Amino acid sequence: MAKRKQQAQHTGRVTSGSTVQVWALASSREEHNQTQARLFAGAVDRLSNIPKQVLQRLDQIADAAPGLSSTSRVMDVGSGPGTLIPHLQRRGIQDILAVEVTPSMIDAVLQNFPSSNPTAGNELQVRTWLGDVQSIPAYQGLFDAAYFNAVFGNVFDQRDELHRTALLLKPGGYIVISHPLGRRWLNETLHSKDPVMVPHLLPDQAQLEALVADLPLRIHSYLEEDQLYIATLQVPENYRLERGPVHLHGDVTSGFGRGSRQLGFATANLPPKPLATKLEGLPKGVYFGWACLRSKEYPEEDTAVHKMVMNIGQNPTVNPADAETTVEIHVLHKYSKDFYGQPMHAIACGFIRPEMKFDGIGALIARIKTDAGIASKQLDAPEFQSLKADAFLSK
């Protein structure tokens, strides 16, 4: 529902009571970012003069992500001239990446924090990135926390920003969405007066739940006062499934031919219809856990319990939008022979990301390999190692 609402906003139509307001909104991310940069190019001085009472709220916002320390890596999205940075530094945080689409704001950050390095380096310092979250390369991560302070209404697509940010966070990392003047002020003042500058509303708790329903995020805390809004999201520790492990089984069917030949590890497709009850409520996307081939026709090393990555969805990179849902398990083991028709048991215990459409099969395969690396590391955690011995997987 939240996704459909955002798409409607980008068509430039919002209904308020009986009045329909129409305006010209950006049709692409690039155009949107250029518009934001133009609108805020001359706002450095205005955003640098912060009233004392607002400064106190910024301290509260900076404290919203728990457990941060001097070694934490933090992303300040839509940093402006660096408004939140001193409040993060008050907590002892040194490694801060200021992310901005407006060049004059980046210049102000570099001036306000002289030790800043434009992009690179291993020193614990303020660094800058000219662009939005979508443009940040993977080598800049992984971060312990990301802050969207007084900017979440300005982004191109709220769900996409949260999705990309979650991929840049460590397991257990936090996203803080905040505004020191409150949700009502932004929604009723800024958004209603200038929906080109502020195309989105700040979500209430129910809307936020809907926004992250298919993302590897949960609401950690939510605070809404007349002049303060702080919503803190968290990537679950070890990406664990909030609903608990999901047990699946079925006979392996033929798939799309992307298995061991292209990925380097075996692919098992389970028929989804018998699993409908088990899959109910699970968002489409990439999971990880354990899998076991249950057959006496294979050597012991093939029938052992192995790590796996599983995609539940329609594979939009290679299939049409109306394709049937598939359950595709990539077992991180090289089998001695094909196993079509053989029974397989699997336990999904973590959720990495929602299903994505890539530019081509090469990008898809590269991402699956990245997912496999994440899964392999997370499955070494004691809470997941214990599931390896689950009776469901035993012979």
CSV table of N, CA and C in Angstrom, one decimal, residues 3 6 29 133-134 156-166 211 215:
chain,number,residue,atom,x,y,z
A,3,LYS,N,3.9,1.6,-1.1
A,3,LYS,CA,4.6,1.7,-2.3
A,3,LYS,C,3.7,2.3,-3.4
A,6,GLN,N,3.4,6.1,-2.9
A,6,GLN,CA,4.5,6.8,-3.4
A,6,GLN,C,4.5,7.0,-4.9
A,29,ARG,N,14.9,9.7,-10.9
A,29,ARG,CA,15.7,10.0,-9.7
A,29,ARG,C,16.7,11.1,-10.0
A,133,VAL,N,21.6,8.0,-1.6
A,133,VAL,CA,22.0,6.7,-1.0
A,133,VAL,C,22.2,5.6,-2.1
A,134,GLN,N,21.3,5.7,-3.2
A,134,GLN,CA,21.4,4.7,-4.2
A,134,GLN,C,22.8,4.7,-4.9
A,156,PHE,N,13.6,10.7,-3.3
A,156,PHE,CA,12.8,10.3,-4.5
A,156,PHE,C,11.8,9.2,-4.2
A,157,ASP,N,12.2,8.2,-3.5
A,157,ASP,CA,11.4,7.0,-3.2
A,157,ASP,C,11.7,6.5,-1.8
A,158,GLN,N,10.8,6.7,-0.9
A,158,GLN,CA,11.1,6.4,0.5
A,158,GLN,C,11.5,4.9,0.7
A,159,ARG,N,10.7,4.0,0.1
A,159,ARG,CA,11.0,2.6,0.3
A,159,ARG,C,12.3,2.2,-0.3
A,160,ASP,N,12.6,2.7,-1.5
A,160,ASP,CA,13.9,2.4,-2.2
A,160,ASP,C,15.1,2.9,-1.3
A,161,GLU,N,14.9,4.1,-0.7
A,161,GLU,CA,16.0,4.6,0.1
A,161,GLU,C,16.2,3.7,1.3
A,162,LEU,N,15.1,3.2,1.9
A,162,LEU,CA,15.3,2.3,3.1
A,162,LEU,C,15.9,1.0,2.7
A,163,HIS,N,15.4,0.5,1.5
A,163,HIS,CA,16.0,-0.8,1.0
A,163,HIS,C,17.5,-0.7,0.8
A,164,ARG,N,17.9,0.3,0.0
A,164,ARG,CA,19.3,0.4,-0.3
A,164,ARG,C,20.1,0.7,1.0
A,165,THR,N,19.6,1.5,1.9
A,165,THR,CA,20.3,1.7,3.2
A,165,THR,C,20.5,0.5,4.0
A,166,ALA,N,19.4,-0.4,4.0
A,166,ALA,CA,19.5,-1.6,4.8
A,166,ALA,C,20.6,-2.5,4.2
A,211,LEU,N,5.5,0.4,5.1
A,211,LEU,CA,6.6,0.7,4.2
A,211,LEU,C,7.8,-0.3,4.3
A,215,LEU,N,10.8,-5.5,3.7
A,215,LEU,CA,12.3,-5.2,3.9
A,215,LEU,C,12.8,-5.9,5.1
